[in-house]
Amino acid sequence: MNGNQGSGPAIWLAGDPEDLKDRLHYGAAGIVTNTVVLNEMVQKYGQLAEVTKRYLDITDLPVVIEVDGESAEELLEVSAIFTAMSDQIMIKLPCTVHALPAFTELKKQGVATMCTTTFSLAQANAVALAGATHVLPFCEPVKELGGDPTELVRDCVRVLGAWTERPLITAALVRSVEVAHLAIRDGADGIIVFWP
C-alpha cells in the first residue's frame, strides 16, 4: 500500500472523516492522521478505535494512523491494535531513535509505514535504511522559519531516489498551494494536505 506509486504524485488527505467522505473519490491516495487531528476527533467521536472505524467506513483506500510511544516495544504494541482492525491500516511513526527497530519489524510484518517529523537528510536516510515505506519531510514549518520548504524533499529525491528499494518521499505539513506546487515540482512522490 504505497499510494499512487507509478502514476504521478499522490495526494493524501487529512481531516475529519465527515469532511473527507465526499472528497476521497477525486483521486486521493488515502487518509493520513496525525496526533493533533486524532485528539480532536476523539473529542468529537469518542475512543480512538471508533475514530479509526469511522475512517475505515468511508473508504477502501489506505488509512494511516499515527502512533506514539516511548520505546520500540510500545510503538509495536500500539501499532498491532490498529493493524488488527484492517488490512487498509498503515502506521505512521515519529522520526526517533526508538522508532528505528519498529520500522524494521513492521517491514518484516508487511505493514506499510510513514515516518513523520523528518527534518534532515540524515534522519531520512536512517529511517529509510530501517524500512520506512514513506519518508515525510516537513515543509511549512521550515518555510515559517524562513527556510526553503522543499529543500529536504529535493535532497531526499536526489539521495534516496537511486535506491533499488527506496521509500516514497511524501511532503508533509503542506498548507498552501505554493508549497504543494514546490513539493510536486521538486519530485515528491506525494503530498499530504487538509481538504480546505
PDB file of C-alpha atoms in Angstrom:
ATOM      1  CA  MET A   1       0.000   0.000   0.000  1.00  0.00           C
ATOM      2  CA  ASN A   2       2.260   2.762  -1.239  1.00  0.00           C
ATOM      3  CA  GLY A   3      -0.374   5.104  -2.628  1.00  0.00           C
ATOM      4  CA  ASN A   4      -0.198   6.103  -6.287  1.00  0.00           C
ATOM      5  CA  GLN A   5       3.305   4.779  -6.934  1.00  0.00           C
ATOM      6  CA  GLY A   6       3.992   4.852 -10.658  1.00  0.00           C
ATOM      7  CA  SER A   7       1.029   7.065 -11.557  1.00  0.00           C
ATOM      8  CA  GLY A   8       2.243  10.513 -10.574  1.00  0.00           C
ATOM      9  CA  PRO A   9       2.418  12.332  -7.264  1.00  0.00           C
ATOM     10  CA  ALA A  10      -0.140  11.060  -4.767  1.00  0.00           C
ATOM     11  CA  ILE A  11      -2.386  13.368  -2.788  1.00  0.00           C
ATOM     12  CA  TRP A  12      -3.144  12.136   0.716  1.00  0.00           C
ATOM     13  CA  LEU A  13      -5.954  13.828   2.629  1.00  0.00           C
ATOM     14  CA  ALA A  14      -6.105  14.646   6.321  1.00  0.00           C
ATOM     15  CA  GLY A  15      -9.003  15.846   8.448  1.00  0.00           C
ATOM     16  CA  ASP A  16     -12.406  14.961   9.860  1.00  0.00           C
ATOM     17  CA  PRO A  17     -13.956  11.822   8.340  1.00  0.00           C
ATOM     18  CA  GLU A  18     -17.200  13.759   7.791  1.00  0.00           C
ATOM     19  CA  ASP A  19     -15.317  16.312   5.672  1.00  0.00           C
ATOM     20  CA  LEU A  20     -13.376  13.675   3.748  1.00  0.00           C
ATOM     21  CA  LYS A  21     -16.051  11.121   2.874  1.00  0.00           C
ATOM     22  CA  ASP A  22     -17.273  13.025  -0.189  1.00  0.00           C
ATOM     23  CA  ARG A  23     -13.775  14.086  -1.267  1.00  0.00           C
ATOM     24  CA  LEU A  24     -11.858  10.816  -1.498  1.00  0.00           C
ATOM     25  CA  HIS A  25     -13.178   9.919  -4.958  1.00  0.00           C
ATOM     26  CA  TYR A  26     -11.261  12.838  -6.510  1.00  0.00           C
ATOM     27  CA  GLY A  27      -8.175  10.640  -6.788  1.00  0.00           C
ATOM     28  CA  ALA A  28      -6.888  10.692  -3.216  1.00  0.00           C
ATOM     29  CA  ALA A  29      -4.291   8.064  -2.319  1.00  0.00           C
ATOM     30  CA  GLY A  30      -5.757   7.635   1.159  1.00  0.00           C
ATOM     31  CA  ILE A  31      -6.240   9.279   4.534  1.00  0.00           C
ATOM     32  CA  VAL A  32      -3.407  10.349   6.833  1.00  0.00           C
ATOM     33  CA  THR A  33      -3.903  11.180  10.502  1.00  0.00           C
ATOM     34  CA  ASN A  34      -1.659  12.890  12.997  1.00  0.00           C
ATOM     35  CA  THR A  35      -1.819  13.097  16.767  1.00  0.00           C
ATOM     36  CA  VAL A  36      -3.374  16.578  16.769  1.00  0.00           C
ATOM     37  CA  VAL A  37      -6.169  15.541  14.397  1.00  0.00           C
ATOM     38  CA  LEU A  38      -6.707  12.264  16.250  1.00  0.00           C
ATOM     39  CA  ASN A  39      -7.040  14.109  19.563  1.00  0.00           C
ATOM     40  CA  GLU A  40      -9.626  16.442  18.010  1.00  0.00           C
ATOM     41  CA  MET A  41     -11.532  13.503  16.513  1.00  0.00           C
ATOM     42  CA  VAL A  42     -11.520  11.649  19.854  1.00  0.00           C
ATOM     43  CA  GLN A  43     -13.073  14.747  21.450  1.00  0.00           C
ATOM     44  CA  LYS A  44     -15.751  14.721  18.744  1.00  0.00           C
ATOM     45  CA  TYR A  45     -16.413  10.994  18.173  1.00  0.00           C
ATOM     46  CA  GLY A  46     -15.165   9.113  21.237  1.00  0.00           C
ATOM     47  CA  GLN A  47     -12.465   6.481  21.597  1.00  0.00           C
ATOM     48  CA  LEU A  48      -9.623   6.189  19.088  1.00  0.00           C
ATOM     49  CA  ALA A  49     -10.882   2.802  17.889  1.00  0.00           C
ATOM     50  CA  GLU A  50     -14.211   4.447  16.998  1.00  0.00           C
ATOM     51  CA  VAL A  51     -12.441   7.270  15.163  1.00  0.00           C
ATOM     52  CA  THR A  52     -10.376   4.727  13.202  1.00  0.00           C
ATOM     53  CA  LYS A  53     -13.546   2.789  12.352  1.00  0.00           C
ATOM     54  CA  ARG A  54     -15.130   5.989  11.022  1.00  0.00           C
ATOM     55  CA  TYR A  55     -12.193   6.459   8.653  1.00  0.00           C
ATOM     56  CA  LEU A  56     -12.335   2.839   7.531  1.00  0.00           C
ATOM     57  CA  ASP A  57     -16.093   3.076   6.953  1.00  0.00           C
ATOM     58  CA  ILE A  58     -15.758   5.879   4.396  1.00  0.00           C
ATOM     59  CA  THR A  59     -13.101   4.355   2.119  1.00  0.00           C
ATOM     60  CA  ASP A  60     -11.351   1.260   0.872  1.00  0.00           C
ATOM     61  CA  LEU A  61      -8.149   3.311   0.443  1.00  0.00           C
ATOM     62  CA  PRO A  62      -5.254   3.164   2.917  1.00  0.00           C
ATOM     63  CA  VAL A  63      -5.844   4.818   6.285  1.00  0.00           C
ATOM     64  CA  VAL A  64      -2.675   5.962   8.039  1.00  0.00           C
ATOM     65  CA  ILE A  65      -2.843   6.036  11.838  1.00  0.00           C
ATOM     66  CA  GLU A  66      -0.127   7.884  13.732  1.00  0.00           C
ATOM     67  CA  VAL A  67       1.026   6.164  16.905  1.00  0.00           C
ATOM     68  CA  ASP A  68       3.425   7.296  19.580  1.00  0.00           C
ATOM     69  CA  GLY A  69       5.355   5.565  22.325  1.00  0.00           C
ATOM     70  CA  GLU A  70       8.428   5.717  24.500  1.00  0.00           C
ATOM     71  CA  SER A  71      10.062   2.543  23.141  1.00  0.00           C
ATOM     72  CA  ALA A  72      10.079   0.317  20.073  1.00  0.00           C
ATOM     73  CA  GLU A  73       8.083  -2.262  22.021  1.00  0.00           C
ATOM     74  CA  GLU A  74       5.400   0.278  22.900  1.00  0.00           C
ATOM     75  CA  LEU A  75       5.208   1.524  19.300  1.00  0.00           C
ATOM     76  CA  LEU A  76       4.781  -2.053  18.076  1.00  0.00           C
ATOM     77  CA  GLU A  77       2.147  -2.883  20.705  1.00  0.00           C
ATOM     78  CA  VAL A  78       0.056   0.148  19.796  1.00  0.00           C
ATOM     79  CA  SER A  79       0.564  -0.455  16.062  1.00  0.00           C
ATOM     80  CA  ALA A  80      -0.686  -4.036  16.417  1.00  0.00           C
ATOM     81  CA  ILE A  81      -4.002  -2.808  17.804  1.00  0.00           C
ATOM     82  CA  PHE A  82      -4.642  -0.829  14.639  1.00  0.00           C
ATOM     83  CA  THR A  83      -3.226  -3.254  12.073  1.00  0.00           C
ATOM     84  CA  ALA A  84      -5.513  -5.929  13.555  1.00  0.00           C
ATOM     85  CA  MET A  85      -8.509  -3.742  12.656  1.00  0.00           C
ATOM     86  CA  SER A  86      -7.973  -3.817   8.883  1.00  0.00           C
ATOM     87  CA  ASP A  87      -5.504  -4.527   6.088  1.00  0.00           C
ATOM     88  CA  GLN A  88      -6.114  -0.918   5.000  1.00  0.00           C
ATOM     89  CA  ILE A  89      -4.211   0.419   8.011  1.00  0.00           C
ATOM     90  CA  MET A  90      -0.764   1.921   7.532  1.00  0.00           C
ATOM     91  CA  ILE A  91       1.230   3.051  10.561  1.00  0.00           C
ATOM     92  CA  LYS A  92       2.861   6.463  10.974  1.00  0.00           C
ATOM     93  CA  LEU A  93       5.709   6.647  13.487  1.00  0.00           C
ATOM     94  CA  PRO A  94       7.789   9.612  14.644  1.00  0.00           C
ATOM     95  CA  CYS A  95      11.362  10.065  13.466  1.00  0.00           C
ATOM     96  CA  THR A  96      13.039   8.939  16.683  1.00  0.00           C
ATOM     97  CA  VAL A  97      15.826   6.536  17.572  1.00  0.00           C
ATOM     98  CA  HIS A  98      13.431   4.143  19.298  1.00  0.00           C
ATOM     99  CA  ALA A  99      11.236   4.058  16.175  1.00  0.00           C
ATOM    100  CA  LEU A 100      14.032   2.562  14.037  1.00  0.00           C
ATOM    101  CA  PRO A 101      13.568  -1.044  15.254  1.00  0.00           C
ATOM    102  CA  ALA A 102       9.803  -0.603  14.964  1.00  0.00           C
ATOM    103  CA  PHE A 103      10.145   0.327  11.281  1.00  0.00           C
ATOM    104  CA  THR A 104      12.292  -2.764  10.732  1.00  0.00           C
ATOM    105  CA  GLU A 105       9.825  -5.069  12.470  1.00  0.00           C
ATOM    106  CA  LEU A 106       6.769  -3.603  10.738  1.00  0.00           C
ATOM    107  CA  LYS A 107       8.503  -4.062   7.375  1.00  0.00           C
ATOM    108  CA  LYS A 108       9.089  -7.737   8.250  1.00  0.00           C
ATOM    109  CA  GLN A 109       5.380  -8.000   9.043  1.00  0.00           C
ATOM    110  CA  GLY A 110       4.461  -6.471   5.687  1.00  0.00           C
ATOM    111  CA  VAL A 111       2.960  -3.334   7.261  1.00  0.00           C
ATOM    112  CA  ALA A 112       3.402  -0.131   5.254  1.00  0.00           C
ATOM    113  CA  THR A 113       4.713   2.809   7.279  1.00  0.00           C
ATOM    114  CA  MET A 114       5.215   6.546   7.183  1.00  0.00           C
ATOM    115  CA  CYS A 115       7.933   8.353   9.126  1.00  0.00           C
ATOM    116  CA  THR A 116       6.826  11.768  10.375  1.00  0.00           C
ATOM    117  CA  THR A 117       8.726  14.733  11.844  1.00  0.00           C
ATOM    118  CA  THR A 118      11.595  14.287   9.385  1.00  0.00           C
ATOM    119  CA  PHE A 119      13.718  17.444   9.324  1.00  0.00           C
ATOM    120  CA  SER A 120      17.086  16.297   7.934  1.00  0.00           C
ATOM    121  CA  LEU A 121      18.600  14.109   5.253  1.00  0.00           C
ATOM    122  CA  ALA A 122      20.432  12.093   7.926  1.00  0.00           C
ATOM    123  CA  GLN A 123      17.098  11.299   9.599  1.00  0.00           C
ATOM    124  CA  ALA A 124      15.514  10.394   6.257  1.00  0.00           C
ATOM    125  CA  ASN A 125      18.415   8.098   5.407  1.00  0.00           C
ATOM    126  CA  ALA A 126      18.273   6.370   8.807  1.00  0.00           C
ATOM    127  CA  VAL A 127      14.543   5.631   8.681  1.00  0.00           C
ATOM    128  CA  ALA A 128      14.791   4.554   5.045  1.00  0.00           C
ATOM    129  CA  LEU A 129      17.504   2.055   5.963  1.00  0.00           C
ATOM    130  CA  ALA A 130      15.343   0.861   8.864  1.00  0.00           C
ATOM    131  CA  GLY A 131      12.494   0.102   6.448  1.00  0.00           C
ATOM    132  CA  ALA A 132      10.080   3.045   6.396  1.00  0.00           C
ATOM    133  CA  THR A 133       7.803   2.894   3.354  1.00  0.00           C
ATOM    134  CA  HIS A 134       7.320   6.680   3.204  1.00  0.00           C
ATOM    135  CA  VAL A 135       9.625   9.422   4.470  1.00  0.00           C
ATOM    136  CA  LEU A 136       7.734  12.625   5.304  1.00  0.00           C
ATOM    137  CA  PRO A 137       9.866  15.774   5.052  1.00  0.00           C
ATOM    138  CA  PHE A 138       8.113  18.589   6.921  1.00  0.00           C
ATOM    139  CA  CYS A 139       7.617  21.619   4.655  1.00  0.00           C
ATOM    140  CA  GLU A 140       5.564  24.518   6.044  1.00  0.00           C
ATOM    141  CA  PRO A 141       7.351  24.673   9.441  1.00  0.00           C
ATOM    142  CA  VAL A 142      10.623  25.203   7.556  1.00  0.00           C
ATOM    143  CA  LYS A 143       9.009  27.973   5.487  1.00  0.00           C
ATOM    144  CA  GLU A 144       7.662  29.608   8.659  1.00  0.00           C
ATOM    145  CA  LEU A 145      11.245  29.786   9.965  1.00  0.00           C
ATOM    146  CA  GLY A 146      12.418  31.476   6.772  1.00  0.00           C
ATOM    147  CA  GLY A 147      13.887  28.374   5.150  1.00  0.00           C
ATOM    148  CA  ASP A 148      13.331  26.656   1.828  1.00  0.00           C
ATOM    149  CA  PRO A 149      10.236  24.489   2.435  1.00  0.00           C
ATOM    150  CA  THR A 150      11.146  21.806  -0.096  1.00  0.00           C
ATOM    151  CA  GLU A 151      14.930  21.642   0.162  1.00  0.00           C
ATOM    152  CA  LEU A 152      14.674  18.372   2.101  1.00  0.00           C
ATOM    153  CA  VAL A 153      12.279  16.968  -0.494  1.00  0.00           C
ATOM    154  CA  ARG A 154      14.879  17.652  -3.196  1.00  0.00           C
ATOM    155  CA  ASP A 155      17.682  16.203  -1.088  1.00  0.00           C
ATOM    156  CA  CYS A 156      15.699  13.022  -0.370  1.00  0.00           C
ATOM    157  CA  VAL A 157      14.762  12.607  -4.030  1.00  0.00           C
ATOM    158  CA  ARG A 158      18.410  13.052  -5.074  1.00  0.00           C
ATOM    159  CA  VAL A 159      19.942  10.751  -2.440  1.00  0.00           C
ATOM    160  CA  LEU A 160      17.247   8.099  -1.951  1.00  0.00           C
ATOM    161  CA  GLY A 161      15.892   8.176  -5.499  1.00  0.00           C
ATOM    162  CA  ALA A 162      18.522   5.833  -6.903  1.00  0.00           C
ATOM    163  CA  TRP A 163      17.933   3.092  -4.323  1.00  0.00           C
ATOM    164  CA  THR A 164      16.514  -0.163  -5.650  1.00  0.00           C
ATOM    165  CA  GLU A 165      14.100  -0.378  -2.717  1.00  0.00           C
ATOM    166  CA  ARG A 166      13.593   3.225  -1.782  1.00  0.00           C
ATOM    167  CA  PRO A 167      10.930   4.821   0.371  1.00  0.00           C
ATOM    168  CA  LEU A 168       8.433   7.178  -1.172  1.00  0.00           C
ATOM    169  CA  ILE A 169       9.136  10.836  -0.451  1.00  0.00           C
ATOM    170  CA  THR A 170       5.837  12.311   0.738  1.00  0.00           C
ATOM    171  CA  ALA A 171       5.835  16.021   1.577  1.00  0.00           C
ATOM    172  CA  ALA A 172       4.094  16.656   4.890  1.00  0.00           C
ATOM    173  CA  LEU A 173       2.576  19.673   6.554  1.00  0.00           C
ATOM    174  CA  VAL A 174       1.721  21.177   3.184  1.00  0.00           C
ATOM    175  CA  ARG A 175      -0.682  24.014   3.973  1.00  0.00           C
ATOM    176  CA  SER A 176      -0.532  26.202   0.869  1.00  0.00           C
ATOM    177  CA  VAL A 177      -0.889  25.941  -2.878  1.00  0.00           C
ATOM    178  CA  GLU A 178       2.612  27.402  -3.229  1.00  0.00           C
ATOM    179  CA  VAL A 179       4.273  24.683  -1.133  1.00  0.00           C
ATOM    180  CA  ALA A 180       2.201  21.950  -2.796  1.00  0.00           C
ATOM    181  CA  HIS A 181       3.430  23.207  -6.176  1.00  0.00           C
ATOM    182  CA  LEU A 182       7.046  23.318  -4.993  1.00  0.00           C
ATOM    183  CA  ALA A 183       6.922  19.813  -3.489  1.00  0.00           C
ATOM    184  CA  ILE A 184       5.467  18.290  -6.639  1.00  0.00           C
ATOM    185  CA  ARG A 185       7.871  20.254  -8.865  1.00  0.00           C
ATOM    186  CA  ASP A 186      10.813  19.115  -6.742  1.00  0.00           C
ATOM    187  CA  GLY A 187       9.989  15.446  -7.208  1.00  0.00           C
ATOM    188  CA  ALA A 188       7.877  14.426  -4.207  1.00  0.00           C
ATOM    189  CA  ASP A 189       6.080  11.140  -4.723  1.00  0.00           C
ATOM    190  CA  GLY A 190       3.135  12.653  -2.890  1.00  0.00           C
ATOM    191  CA  ILE A 191       1.869  15.376  -0.592  1.00  0.00           C
ATOM    192  CA  ILE A 192      -0.325  15.361   2.494  1.00  0.00           C
ATOM    193  CA  VAL A 193      -2.924  18.124   2.655  1.00  0.00           C
ATOM    194  CA  PHE A 194      -6.038  19.024   4.589  1.00  0.00           C
ATOM    195  CA  TRP A 195      -9.007  19.248   2.225  1.00  0.00           C
ATOM    196  CA  PRO A 196      -9.580  23.049   2.714  1.00  0.00           C
TER     197      PRO A 196
END
